[in-house]
PDB file of C-alpha atoms in Angstrom:
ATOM      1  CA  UNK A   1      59.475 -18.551  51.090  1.00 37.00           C
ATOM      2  CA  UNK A   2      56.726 -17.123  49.329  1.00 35.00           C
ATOM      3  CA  UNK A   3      54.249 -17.535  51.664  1.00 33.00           C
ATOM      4  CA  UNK A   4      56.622 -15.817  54.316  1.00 33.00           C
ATOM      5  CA  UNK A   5      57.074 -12.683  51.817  1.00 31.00           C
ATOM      6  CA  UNK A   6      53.728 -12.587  51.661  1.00 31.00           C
ATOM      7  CA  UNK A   7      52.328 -12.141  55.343  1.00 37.00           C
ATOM      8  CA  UNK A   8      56.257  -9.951  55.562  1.00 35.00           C
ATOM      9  CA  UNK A   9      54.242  -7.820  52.671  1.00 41.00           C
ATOM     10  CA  UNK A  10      50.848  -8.199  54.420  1.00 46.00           C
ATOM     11  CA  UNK A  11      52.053  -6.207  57.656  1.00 46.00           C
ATOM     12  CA  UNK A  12      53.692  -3.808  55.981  1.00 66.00           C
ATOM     13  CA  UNK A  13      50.407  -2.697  54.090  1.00 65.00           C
ATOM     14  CA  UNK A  14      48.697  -3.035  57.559  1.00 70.00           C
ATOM     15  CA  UNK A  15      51.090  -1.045  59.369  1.00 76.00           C
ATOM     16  CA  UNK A  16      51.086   1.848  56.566  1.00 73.00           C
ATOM     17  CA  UNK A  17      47.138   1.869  56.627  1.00 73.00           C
ATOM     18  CA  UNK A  18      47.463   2.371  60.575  1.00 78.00           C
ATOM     19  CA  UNK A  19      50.235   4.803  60.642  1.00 79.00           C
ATOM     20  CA  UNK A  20      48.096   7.110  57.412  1.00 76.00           C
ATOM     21  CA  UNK A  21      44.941   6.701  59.989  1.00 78.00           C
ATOM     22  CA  UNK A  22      46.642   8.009  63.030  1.00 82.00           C
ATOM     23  CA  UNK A  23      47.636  10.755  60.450  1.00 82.00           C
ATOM     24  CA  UNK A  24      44.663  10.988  59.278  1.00 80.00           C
ATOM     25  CA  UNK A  25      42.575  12.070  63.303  1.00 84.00           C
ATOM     26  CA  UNK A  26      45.636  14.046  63.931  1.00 86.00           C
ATOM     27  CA  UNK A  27      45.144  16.588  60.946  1.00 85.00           C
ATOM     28  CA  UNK A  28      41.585  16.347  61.147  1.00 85.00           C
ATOM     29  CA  UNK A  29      41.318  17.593  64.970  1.00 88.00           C
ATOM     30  CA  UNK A  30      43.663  20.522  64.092  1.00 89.00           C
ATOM     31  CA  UNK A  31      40.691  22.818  62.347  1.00 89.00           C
ATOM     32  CA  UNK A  32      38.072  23.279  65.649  1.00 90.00           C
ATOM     33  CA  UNK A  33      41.616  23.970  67.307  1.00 90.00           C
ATOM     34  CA  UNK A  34      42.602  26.536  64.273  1.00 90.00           C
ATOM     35  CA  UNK A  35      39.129  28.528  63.941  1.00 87.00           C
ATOM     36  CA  UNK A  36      38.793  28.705  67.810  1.00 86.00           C
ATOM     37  CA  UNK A  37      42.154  29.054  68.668  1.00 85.00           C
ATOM     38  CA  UNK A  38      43.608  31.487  65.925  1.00 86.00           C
ATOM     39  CA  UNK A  39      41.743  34.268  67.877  1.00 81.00           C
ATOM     40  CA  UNK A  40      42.664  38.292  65.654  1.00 84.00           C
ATOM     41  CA  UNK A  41      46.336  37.071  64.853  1.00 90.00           C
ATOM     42  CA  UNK A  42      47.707  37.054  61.236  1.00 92.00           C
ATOM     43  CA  UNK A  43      46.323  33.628  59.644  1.00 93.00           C
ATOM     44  CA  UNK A  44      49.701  33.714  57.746  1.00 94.00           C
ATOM     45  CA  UNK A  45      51.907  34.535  60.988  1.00 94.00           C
ATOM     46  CA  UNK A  46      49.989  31.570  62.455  1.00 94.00           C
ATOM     47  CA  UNK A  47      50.307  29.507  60.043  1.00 94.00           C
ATOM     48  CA  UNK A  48      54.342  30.445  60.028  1.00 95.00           C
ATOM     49  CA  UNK A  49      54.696  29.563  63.845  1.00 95.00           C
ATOM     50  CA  UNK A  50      52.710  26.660  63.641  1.00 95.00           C
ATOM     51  CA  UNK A  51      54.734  25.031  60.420  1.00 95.00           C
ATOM     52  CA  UNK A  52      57.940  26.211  62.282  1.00 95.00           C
ATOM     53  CA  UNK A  53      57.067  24.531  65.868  1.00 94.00           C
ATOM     54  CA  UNK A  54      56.398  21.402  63.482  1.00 93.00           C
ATOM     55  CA  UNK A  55      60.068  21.892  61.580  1.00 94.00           C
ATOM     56  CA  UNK A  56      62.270  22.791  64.836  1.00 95.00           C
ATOM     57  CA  UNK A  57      60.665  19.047  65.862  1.00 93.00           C
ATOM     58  CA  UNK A  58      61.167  17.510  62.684  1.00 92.00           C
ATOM     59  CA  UNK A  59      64.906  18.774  62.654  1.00 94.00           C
ATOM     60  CA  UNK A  60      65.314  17.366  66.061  1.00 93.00           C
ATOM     61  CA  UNK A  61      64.441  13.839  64.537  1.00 90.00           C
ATOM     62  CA  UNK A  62      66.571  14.531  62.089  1.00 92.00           C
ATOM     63  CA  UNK A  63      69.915  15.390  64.228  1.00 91.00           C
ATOM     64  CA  UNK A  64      69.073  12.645  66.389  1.00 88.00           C
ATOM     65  CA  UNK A  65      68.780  10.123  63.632  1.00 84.00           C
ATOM     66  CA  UNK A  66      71.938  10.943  60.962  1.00 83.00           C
ATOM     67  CA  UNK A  67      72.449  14.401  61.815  1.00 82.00           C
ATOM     68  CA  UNK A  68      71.687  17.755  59.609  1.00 86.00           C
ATOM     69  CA  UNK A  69      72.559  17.824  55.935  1.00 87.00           C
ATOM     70  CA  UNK A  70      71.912  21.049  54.055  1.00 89.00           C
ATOM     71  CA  UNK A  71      73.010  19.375  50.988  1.00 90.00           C
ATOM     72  CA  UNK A  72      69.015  18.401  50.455  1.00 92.00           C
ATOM     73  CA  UNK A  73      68.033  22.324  50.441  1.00 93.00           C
ATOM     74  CA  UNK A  74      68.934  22.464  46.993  1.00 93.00           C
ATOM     75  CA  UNK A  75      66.720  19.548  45.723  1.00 94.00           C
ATOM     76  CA  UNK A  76      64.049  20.962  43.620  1.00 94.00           C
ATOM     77  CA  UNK A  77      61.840  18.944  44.802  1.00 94.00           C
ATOM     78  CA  UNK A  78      62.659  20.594  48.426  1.00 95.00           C
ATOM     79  CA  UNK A  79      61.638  23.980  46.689  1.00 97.00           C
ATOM     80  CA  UNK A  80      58.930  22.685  45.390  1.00 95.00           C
ATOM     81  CA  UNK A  81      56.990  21.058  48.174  1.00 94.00           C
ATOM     82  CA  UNK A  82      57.483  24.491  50.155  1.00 96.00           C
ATOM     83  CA  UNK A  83      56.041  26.183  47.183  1.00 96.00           C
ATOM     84  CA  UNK A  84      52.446  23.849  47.595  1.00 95.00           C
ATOM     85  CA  UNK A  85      52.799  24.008  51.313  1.00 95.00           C
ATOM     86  CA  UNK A  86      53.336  27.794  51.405  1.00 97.00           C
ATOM     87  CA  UNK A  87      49.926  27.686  49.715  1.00 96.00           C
ATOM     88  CA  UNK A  88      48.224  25.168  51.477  1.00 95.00           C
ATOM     89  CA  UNK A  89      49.067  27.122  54.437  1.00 95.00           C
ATOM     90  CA  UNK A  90      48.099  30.332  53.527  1.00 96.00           C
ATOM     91  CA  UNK A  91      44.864  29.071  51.885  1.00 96.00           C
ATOM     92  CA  UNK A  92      43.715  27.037  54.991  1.00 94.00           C
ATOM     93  CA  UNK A  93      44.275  29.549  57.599  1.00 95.00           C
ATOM     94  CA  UNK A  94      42.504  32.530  55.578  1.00 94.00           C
ATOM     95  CA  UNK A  95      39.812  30.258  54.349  1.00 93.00           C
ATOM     96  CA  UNK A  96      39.359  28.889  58.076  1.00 92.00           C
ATOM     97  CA  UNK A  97      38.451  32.375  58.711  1.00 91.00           C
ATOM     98  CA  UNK A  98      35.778  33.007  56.302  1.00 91.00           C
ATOM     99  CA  UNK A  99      34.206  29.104  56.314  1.00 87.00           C
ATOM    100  CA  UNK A 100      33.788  26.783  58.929  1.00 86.00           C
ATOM    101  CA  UNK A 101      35.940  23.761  60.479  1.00 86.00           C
ATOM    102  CA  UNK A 102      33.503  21.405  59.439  1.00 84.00           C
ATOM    103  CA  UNK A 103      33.236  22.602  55.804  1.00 85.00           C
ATOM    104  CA  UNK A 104      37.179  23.137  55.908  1.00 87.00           C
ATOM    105  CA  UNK A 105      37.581  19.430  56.875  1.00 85.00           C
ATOM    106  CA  UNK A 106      35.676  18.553  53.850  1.00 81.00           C
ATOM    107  CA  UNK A 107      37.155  20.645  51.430  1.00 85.00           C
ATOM    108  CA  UNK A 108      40.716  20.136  52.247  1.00 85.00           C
ATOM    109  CA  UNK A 109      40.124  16.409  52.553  1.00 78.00           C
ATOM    110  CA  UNK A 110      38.850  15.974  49.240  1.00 78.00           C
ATOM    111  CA  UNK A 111      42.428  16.227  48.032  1.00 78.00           C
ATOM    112  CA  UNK A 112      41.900  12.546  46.928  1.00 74.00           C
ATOM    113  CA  UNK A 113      39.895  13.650  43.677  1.00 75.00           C
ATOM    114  CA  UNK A 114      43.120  15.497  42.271  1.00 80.00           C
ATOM    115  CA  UNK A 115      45.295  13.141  43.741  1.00 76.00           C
ATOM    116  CA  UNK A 116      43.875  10.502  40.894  1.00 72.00           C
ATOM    117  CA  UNK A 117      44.152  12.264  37.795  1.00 78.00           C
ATOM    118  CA  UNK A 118      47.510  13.476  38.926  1.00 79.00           C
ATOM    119  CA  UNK A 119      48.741  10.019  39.608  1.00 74.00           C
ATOM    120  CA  UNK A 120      48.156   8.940  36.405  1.00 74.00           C
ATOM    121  CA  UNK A 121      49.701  12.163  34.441  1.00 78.00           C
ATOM    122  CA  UNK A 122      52.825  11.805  36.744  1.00 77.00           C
ATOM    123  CA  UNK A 123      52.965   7.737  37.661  1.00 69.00           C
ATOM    124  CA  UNK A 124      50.601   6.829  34.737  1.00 71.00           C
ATOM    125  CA  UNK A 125      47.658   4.988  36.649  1.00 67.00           C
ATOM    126  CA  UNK A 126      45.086   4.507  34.701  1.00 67.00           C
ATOM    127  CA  UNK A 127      42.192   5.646  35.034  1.00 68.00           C
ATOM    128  CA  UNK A 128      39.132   3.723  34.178  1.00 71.00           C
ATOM    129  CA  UNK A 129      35.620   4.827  33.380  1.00 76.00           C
ATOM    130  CA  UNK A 130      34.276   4.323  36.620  1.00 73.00           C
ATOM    131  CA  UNK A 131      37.048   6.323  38.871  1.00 71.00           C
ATOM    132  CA  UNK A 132      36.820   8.526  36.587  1.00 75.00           C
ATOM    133  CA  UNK A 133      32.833   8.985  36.962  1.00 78.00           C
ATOM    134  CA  UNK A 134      34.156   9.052  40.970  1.00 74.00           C
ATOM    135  CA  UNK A 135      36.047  12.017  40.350  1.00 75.00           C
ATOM    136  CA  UNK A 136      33.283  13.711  38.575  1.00 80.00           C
ATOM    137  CA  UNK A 137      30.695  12.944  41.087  1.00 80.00           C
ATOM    138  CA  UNK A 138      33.820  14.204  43.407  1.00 77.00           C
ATOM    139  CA  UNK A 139      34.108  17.320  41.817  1.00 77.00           C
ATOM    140  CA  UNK A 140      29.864  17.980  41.912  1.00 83.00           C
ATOM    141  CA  UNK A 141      29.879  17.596  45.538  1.00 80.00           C
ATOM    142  CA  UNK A 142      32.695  19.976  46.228  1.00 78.00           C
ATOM    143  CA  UNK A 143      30.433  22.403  44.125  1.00 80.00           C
ATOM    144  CA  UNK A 144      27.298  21.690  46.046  1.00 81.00           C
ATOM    145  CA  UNK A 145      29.126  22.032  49.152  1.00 77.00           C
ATOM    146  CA  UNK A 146      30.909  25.486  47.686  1.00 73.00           C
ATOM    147  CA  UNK A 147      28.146  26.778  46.372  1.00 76.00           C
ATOM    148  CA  UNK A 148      25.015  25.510  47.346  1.00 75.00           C
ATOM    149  CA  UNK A 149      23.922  25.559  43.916  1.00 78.00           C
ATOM    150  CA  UNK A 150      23.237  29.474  44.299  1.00 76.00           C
ATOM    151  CA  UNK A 151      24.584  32.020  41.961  1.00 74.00           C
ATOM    152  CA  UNK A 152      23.872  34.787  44.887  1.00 74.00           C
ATOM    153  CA  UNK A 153      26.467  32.906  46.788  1.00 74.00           C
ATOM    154  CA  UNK A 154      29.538  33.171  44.238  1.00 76.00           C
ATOM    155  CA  UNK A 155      30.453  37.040  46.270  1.00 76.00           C
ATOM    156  CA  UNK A 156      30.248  36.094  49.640  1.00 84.00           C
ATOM    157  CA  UNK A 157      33.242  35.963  51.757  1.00 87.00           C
ATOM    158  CA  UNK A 158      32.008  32.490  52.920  1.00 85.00           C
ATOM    159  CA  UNK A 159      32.539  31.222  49.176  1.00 86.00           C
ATOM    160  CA  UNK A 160      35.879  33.414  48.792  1.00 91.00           C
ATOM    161  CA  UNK A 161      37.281  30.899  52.039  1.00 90.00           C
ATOM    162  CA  UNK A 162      35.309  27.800  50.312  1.00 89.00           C
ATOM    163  CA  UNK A 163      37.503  28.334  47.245  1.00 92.00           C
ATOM    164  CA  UNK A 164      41.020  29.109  49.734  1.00 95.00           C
ATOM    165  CA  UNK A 165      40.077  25.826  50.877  1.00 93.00           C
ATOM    166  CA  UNK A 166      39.951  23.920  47.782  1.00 91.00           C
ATOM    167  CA  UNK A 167      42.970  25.815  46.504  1.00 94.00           C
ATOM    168  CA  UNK A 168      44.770  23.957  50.017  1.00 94.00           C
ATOM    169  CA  UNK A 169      43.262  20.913  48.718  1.00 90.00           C
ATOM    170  CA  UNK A 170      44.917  20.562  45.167  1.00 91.00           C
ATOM    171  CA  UNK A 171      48.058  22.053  46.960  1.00 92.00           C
ATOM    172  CA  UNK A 172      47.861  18.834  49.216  1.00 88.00           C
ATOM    173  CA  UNK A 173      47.516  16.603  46.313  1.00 87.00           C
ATOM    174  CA  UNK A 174      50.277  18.181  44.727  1.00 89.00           C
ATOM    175  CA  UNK A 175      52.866  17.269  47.519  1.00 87.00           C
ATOM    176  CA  UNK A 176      51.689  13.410  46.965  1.00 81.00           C
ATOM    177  CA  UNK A 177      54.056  12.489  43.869  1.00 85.00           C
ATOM    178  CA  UNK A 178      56.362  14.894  45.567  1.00 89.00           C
ATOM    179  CA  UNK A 179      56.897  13.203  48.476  1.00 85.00           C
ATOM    180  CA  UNK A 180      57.417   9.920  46.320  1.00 83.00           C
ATOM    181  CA  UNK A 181      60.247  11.271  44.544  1.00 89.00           C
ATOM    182  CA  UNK A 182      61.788  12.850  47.436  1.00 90.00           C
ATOM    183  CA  UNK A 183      61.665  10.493  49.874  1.00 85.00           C
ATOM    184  CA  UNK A 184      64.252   8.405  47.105  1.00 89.00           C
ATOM    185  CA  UNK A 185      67.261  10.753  47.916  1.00 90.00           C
ATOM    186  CA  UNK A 186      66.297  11.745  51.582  1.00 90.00           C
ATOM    187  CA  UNK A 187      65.053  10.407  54.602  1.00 88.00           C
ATOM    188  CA  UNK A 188      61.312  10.750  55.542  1.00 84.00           C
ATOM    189  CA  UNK A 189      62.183  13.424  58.126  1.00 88.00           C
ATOM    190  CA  UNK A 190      64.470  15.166  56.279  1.00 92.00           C
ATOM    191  CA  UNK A 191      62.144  15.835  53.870  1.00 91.00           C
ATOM    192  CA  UNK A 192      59.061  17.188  56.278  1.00 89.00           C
ATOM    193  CA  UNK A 193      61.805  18.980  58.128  1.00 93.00           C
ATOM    194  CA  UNK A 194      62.944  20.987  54.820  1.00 94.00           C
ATOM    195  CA  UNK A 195      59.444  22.370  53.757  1.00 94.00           C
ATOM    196  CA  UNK A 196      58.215  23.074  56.896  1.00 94.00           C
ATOM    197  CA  UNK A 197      61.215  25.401  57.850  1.00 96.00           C
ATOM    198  CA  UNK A 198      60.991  27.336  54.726  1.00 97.00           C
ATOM    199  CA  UNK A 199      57.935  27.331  54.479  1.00 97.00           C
ATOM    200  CA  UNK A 200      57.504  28.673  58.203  1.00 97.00           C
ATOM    201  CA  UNK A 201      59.972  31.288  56.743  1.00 97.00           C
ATOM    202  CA  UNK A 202      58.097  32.633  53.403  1.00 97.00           C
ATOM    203  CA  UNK A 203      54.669  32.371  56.051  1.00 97.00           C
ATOM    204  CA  UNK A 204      56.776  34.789  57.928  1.00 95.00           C
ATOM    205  CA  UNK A 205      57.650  37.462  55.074  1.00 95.00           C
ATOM    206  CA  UNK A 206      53.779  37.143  53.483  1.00 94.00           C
ATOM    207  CA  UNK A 207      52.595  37.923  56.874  1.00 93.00           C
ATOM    208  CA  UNK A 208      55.075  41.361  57.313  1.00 91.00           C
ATOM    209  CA  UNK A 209      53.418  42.777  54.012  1.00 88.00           C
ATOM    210  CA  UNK A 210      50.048  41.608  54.485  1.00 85.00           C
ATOM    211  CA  UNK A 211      47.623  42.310  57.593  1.00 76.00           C
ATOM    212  CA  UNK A 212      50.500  42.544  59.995  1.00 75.00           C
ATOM    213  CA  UNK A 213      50.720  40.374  63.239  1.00 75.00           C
ATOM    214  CA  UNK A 214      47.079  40.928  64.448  1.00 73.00           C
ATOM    215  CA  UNK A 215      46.110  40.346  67.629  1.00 78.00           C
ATOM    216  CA  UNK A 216      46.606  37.352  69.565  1.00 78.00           C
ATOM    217  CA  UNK A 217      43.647  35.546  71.573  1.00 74.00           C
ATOM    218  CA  UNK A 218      43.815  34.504  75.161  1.00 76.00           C
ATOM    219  CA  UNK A 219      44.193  30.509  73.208  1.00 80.00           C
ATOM    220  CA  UNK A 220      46.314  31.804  70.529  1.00 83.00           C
ATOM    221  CA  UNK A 221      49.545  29.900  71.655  1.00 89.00           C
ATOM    222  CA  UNK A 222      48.172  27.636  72.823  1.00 90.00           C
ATOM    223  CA  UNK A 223      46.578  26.221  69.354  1.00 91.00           C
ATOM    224  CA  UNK A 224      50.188  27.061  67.604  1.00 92.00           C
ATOM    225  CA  UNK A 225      51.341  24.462  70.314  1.00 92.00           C
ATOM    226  CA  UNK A 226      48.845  21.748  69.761  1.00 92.00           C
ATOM    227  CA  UNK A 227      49.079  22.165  66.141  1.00 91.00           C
ATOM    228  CA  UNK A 228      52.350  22.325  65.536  1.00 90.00           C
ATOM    229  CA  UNK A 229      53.092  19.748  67.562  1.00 89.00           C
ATOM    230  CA  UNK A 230      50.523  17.221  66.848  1.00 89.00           C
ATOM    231  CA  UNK A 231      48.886  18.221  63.398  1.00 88.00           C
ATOM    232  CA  UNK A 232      52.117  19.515  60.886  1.00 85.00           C
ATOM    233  CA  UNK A 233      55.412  17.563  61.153  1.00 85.00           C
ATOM    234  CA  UNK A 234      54.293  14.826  63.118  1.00 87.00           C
ATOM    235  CA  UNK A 235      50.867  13.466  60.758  1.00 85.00           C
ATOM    236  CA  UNK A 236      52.995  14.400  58.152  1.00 80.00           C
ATOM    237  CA  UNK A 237      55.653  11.792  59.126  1.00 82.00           C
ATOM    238  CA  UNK A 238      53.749   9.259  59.658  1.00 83.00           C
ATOM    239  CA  UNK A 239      51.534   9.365  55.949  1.00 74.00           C
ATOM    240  CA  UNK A 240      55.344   9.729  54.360  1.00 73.00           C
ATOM    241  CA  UNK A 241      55.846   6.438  55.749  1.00 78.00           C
ATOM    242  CA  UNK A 242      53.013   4.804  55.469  1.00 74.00           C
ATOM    243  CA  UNK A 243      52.623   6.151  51.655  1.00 67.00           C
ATOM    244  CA  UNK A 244      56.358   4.188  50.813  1.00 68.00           C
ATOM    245  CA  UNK A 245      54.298   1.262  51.257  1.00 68.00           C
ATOM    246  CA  UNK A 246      50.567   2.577  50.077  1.00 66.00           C
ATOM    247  CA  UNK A 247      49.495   4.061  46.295  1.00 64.00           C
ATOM    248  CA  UNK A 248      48.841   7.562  46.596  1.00 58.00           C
ATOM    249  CA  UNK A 249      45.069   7.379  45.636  1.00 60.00           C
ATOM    250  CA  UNK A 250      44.718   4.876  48.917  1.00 63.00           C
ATOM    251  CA  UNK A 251      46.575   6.223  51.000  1.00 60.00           C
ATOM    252  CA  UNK A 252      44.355   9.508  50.102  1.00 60.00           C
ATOM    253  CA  UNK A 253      41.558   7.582  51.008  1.00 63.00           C
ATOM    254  CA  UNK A 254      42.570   6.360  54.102  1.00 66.00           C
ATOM    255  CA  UNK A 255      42.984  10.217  55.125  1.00 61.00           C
ATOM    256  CA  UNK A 256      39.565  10.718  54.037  1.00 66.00           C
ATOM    257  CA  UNK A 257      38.823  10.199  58.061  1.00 73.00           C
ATOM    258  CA  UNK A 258      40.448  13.342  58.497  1.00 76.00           C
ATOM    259  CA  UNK A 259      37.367  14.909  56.583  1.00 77.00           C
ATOM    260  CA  UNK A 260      34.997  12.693  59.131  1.00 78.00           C
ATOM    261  CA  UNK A 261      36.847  13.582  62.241  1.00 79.00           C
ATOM    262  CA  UNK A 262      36.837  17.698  61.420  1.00 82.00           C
ATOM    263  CA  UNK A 263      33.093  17.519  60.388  1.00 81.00           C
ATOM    264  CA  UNK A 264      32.480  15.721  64.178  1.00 81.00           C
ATOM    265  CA  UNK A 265      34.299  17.962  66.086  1.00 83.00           C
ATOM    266  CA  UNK A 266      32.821  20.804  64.251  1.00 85.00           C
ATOM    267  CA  UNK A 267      29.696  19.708  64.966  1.00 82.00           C
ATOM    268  CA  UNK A 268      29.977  18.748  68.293  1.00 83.00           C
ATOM    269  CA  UNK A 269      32.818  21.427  70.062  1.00 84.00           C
ATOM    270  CA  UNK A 270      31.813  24.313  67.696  1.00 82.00           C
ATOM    271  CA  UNK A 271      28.003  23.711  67.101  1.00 83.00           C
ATOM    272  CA  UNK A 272      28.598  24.440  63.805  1.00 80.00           C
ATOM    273  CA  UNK A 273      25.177  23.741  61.506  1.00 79.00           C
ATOM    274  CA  UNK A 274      25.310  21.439  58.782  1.00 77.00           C
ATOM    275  CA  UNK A 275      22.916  22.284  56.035  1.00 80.00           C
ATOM    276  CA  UNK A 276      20.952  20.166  53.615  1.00 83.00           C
ATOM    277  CA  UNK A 277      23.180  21.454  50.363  1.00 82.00           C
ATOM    278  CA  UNK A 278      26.737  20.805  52.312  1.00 79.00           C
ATOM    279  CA  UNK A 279      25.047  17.338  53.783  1.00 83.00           C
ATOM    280  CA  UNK A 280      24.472  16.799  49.917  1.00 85.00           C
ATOM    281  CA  UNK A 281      28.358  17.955  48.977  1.00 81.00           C
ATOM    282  CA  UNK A 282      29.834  15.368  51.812  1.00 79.00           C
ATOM    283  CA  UNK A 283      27.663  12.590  50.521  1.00 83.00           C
ATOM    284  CA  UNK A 284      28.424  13.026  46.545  1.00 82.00           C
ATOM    285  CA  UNK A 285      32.673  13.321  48.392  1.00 76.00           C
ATOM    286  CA  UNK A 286      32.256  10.256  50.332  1.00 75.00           C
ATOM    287  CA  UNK A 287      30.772   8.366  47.768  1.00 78.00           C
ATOM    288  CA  UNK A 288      32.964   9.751  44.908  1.00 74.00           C
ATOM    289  CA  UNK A 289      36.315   8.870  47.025  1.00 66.00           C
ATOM    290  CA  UNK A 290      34.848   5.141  47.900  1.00 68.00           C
ATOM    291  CA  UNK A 291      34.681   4.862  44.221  1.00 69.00           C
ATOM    292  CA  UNK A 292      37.747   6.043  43.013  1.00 62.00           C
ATOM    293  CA  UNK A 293      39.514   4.152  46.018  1.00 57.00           C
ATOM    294  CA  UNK A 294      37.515   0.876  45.266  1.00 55.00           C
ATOM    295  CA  UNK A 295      38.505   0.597  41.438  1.00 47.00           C
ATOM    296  CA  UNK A 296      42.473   1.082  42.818  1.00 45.00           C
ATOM    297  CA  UNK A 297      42.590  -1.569  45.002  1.00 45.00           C
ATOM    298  CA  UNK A 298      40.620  -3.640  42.491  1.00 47.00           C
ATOM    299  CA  UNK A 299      43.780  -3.284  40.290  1.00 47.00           C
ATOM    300  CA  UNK A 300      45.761  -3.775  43.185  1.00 46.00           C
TER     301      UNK A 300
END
């Protein structure tokens, strides 16, 4: 009996660790689409049609499955996941604008070095000496890749979009513990349908007051197409269930191929130039997110 729960327990880890990978390329191809794509449109009216395209398919899951309950739009945590997705949104999109995809990837994929420290406030994981010298190294290579290590740099719009970036990041992390506790009082797509609906509909309202709609590109709908579809609701379902079965710190580190993924198509599809200083930055990340991953499943 054992052994059977066991190998039961064994395929459910395996099958989370697939379904956060396949999560993990499908957010990561959705920033050479984004800074290509977004063309002179609003970021934040972008941003609003691609988190609704993801909702409107979310909310089709959900009718098909159980039907719509608006009961679960007055959870907090509802409120507050749209809150940190509001600003994830927001903060990618402009940043994307001002930085590069392959820089974005590695910013915003980071989100594993707040993700640990906030697991153990919130689920009290402890932290031992060496994750916590992985989040420190972490936190040096997001400055090296930020900043170069170059005061000059700290008023360029390039480092204004670095720090939008990072902002998305912590937002990120900060929807990890949420999704655990919602996900206990409402169904996996319930939950990605509620944020992404409102917070398509606060993108909406930020984007009347500020910039207006912009002007669409020739591949501007078609990028809100591929990423709604394929890089909001969808990903998103798939790490919710995968991270039921996964700690938050690994299942952040499984999305860490995101950051790999973005940086390759950047490279390749954009011919975007990798320096020696953000070369430096992803290498002190990589490291610093092995580390911290390493000493969790140790304890696992």
């Amino acid at each position: 009996m054992r052994v059977t729960t066991l190998s039961i327990e064994g395929r459910s880890a395996r099958s989370a660790l697939m379904l956060s990978l396949v999560a993990s390329l499908l957010y990561g191809s959705q920033y050479v689409v984004i800074k290509d794509g977004m063309g002179g449109i609003n970021p934040l009216l972008f941003g609003a049609a691609t988190m609704g395209t993801g909702g409107l398919l979310a909310m089709l899951l959900v009718r098909r499955r159980k039907g719509l309950d608006l009961s679960i739009f007055k959870r907090w945590e509802v409120w507050a996941g749209t809150f940190f997705a509001t600003a994830m949104i927001a903060c990618q999109y402009i940043g994307l604008t001002l930085s590069t995809a392959s820089v974005g990837g590695l910013i915003v994929g980071s989100n594993v070095i707040f993700v640990a420290p906030l697991s153990a406030i919130i689920f009290r994981e402890v932290i031992g000496r060496v994750q916590a010298l992985g989040v420190a190294v972490g936190l040096m290579g997001l400055m090296t890749i930020t900043t170069g290590w170059d005061l000059s740099f700290l008023g360029t719009n390039v480092f204004l979009g670095d720090i939008l970036l990072l902002i998305a990041s912590f937002s990120i992390a900060a929807n990890y513990p949420l999704t655990k506790f919602a996900v206990r009082v409402m169904g996996n797509d319930e939950w990605v349908m509620s944020f992404h609906l409102l917070s398509a509909f606060f993108l909406l309202i930020l984007s009347l007051f500020i910039g207006g709609p912009g002007e669409p590109g020739d591949l501007s709908i078609p990028a809100v197409l591929f990423v709604g579809l394929f890089c909001t609701s969808v990903p998103t379902l798939l790490w919710a269930i995968g991270l039921r079965s996964l700690s938050m710190t690994t299942s952040a580190t499984v999305l860490l191929s995101e950051s790999a993924f973005a940086v390759l198509l950047g490279v390749v599809l954009l011919s975007e130039p990798l320096d020696t200083m953000t070369v430096l930055g992803a290498v002190l990340v990589f490291l610093a997110i092995f580390t911290v991953s390493r000493t969790v499943a140790q304890k696992r």
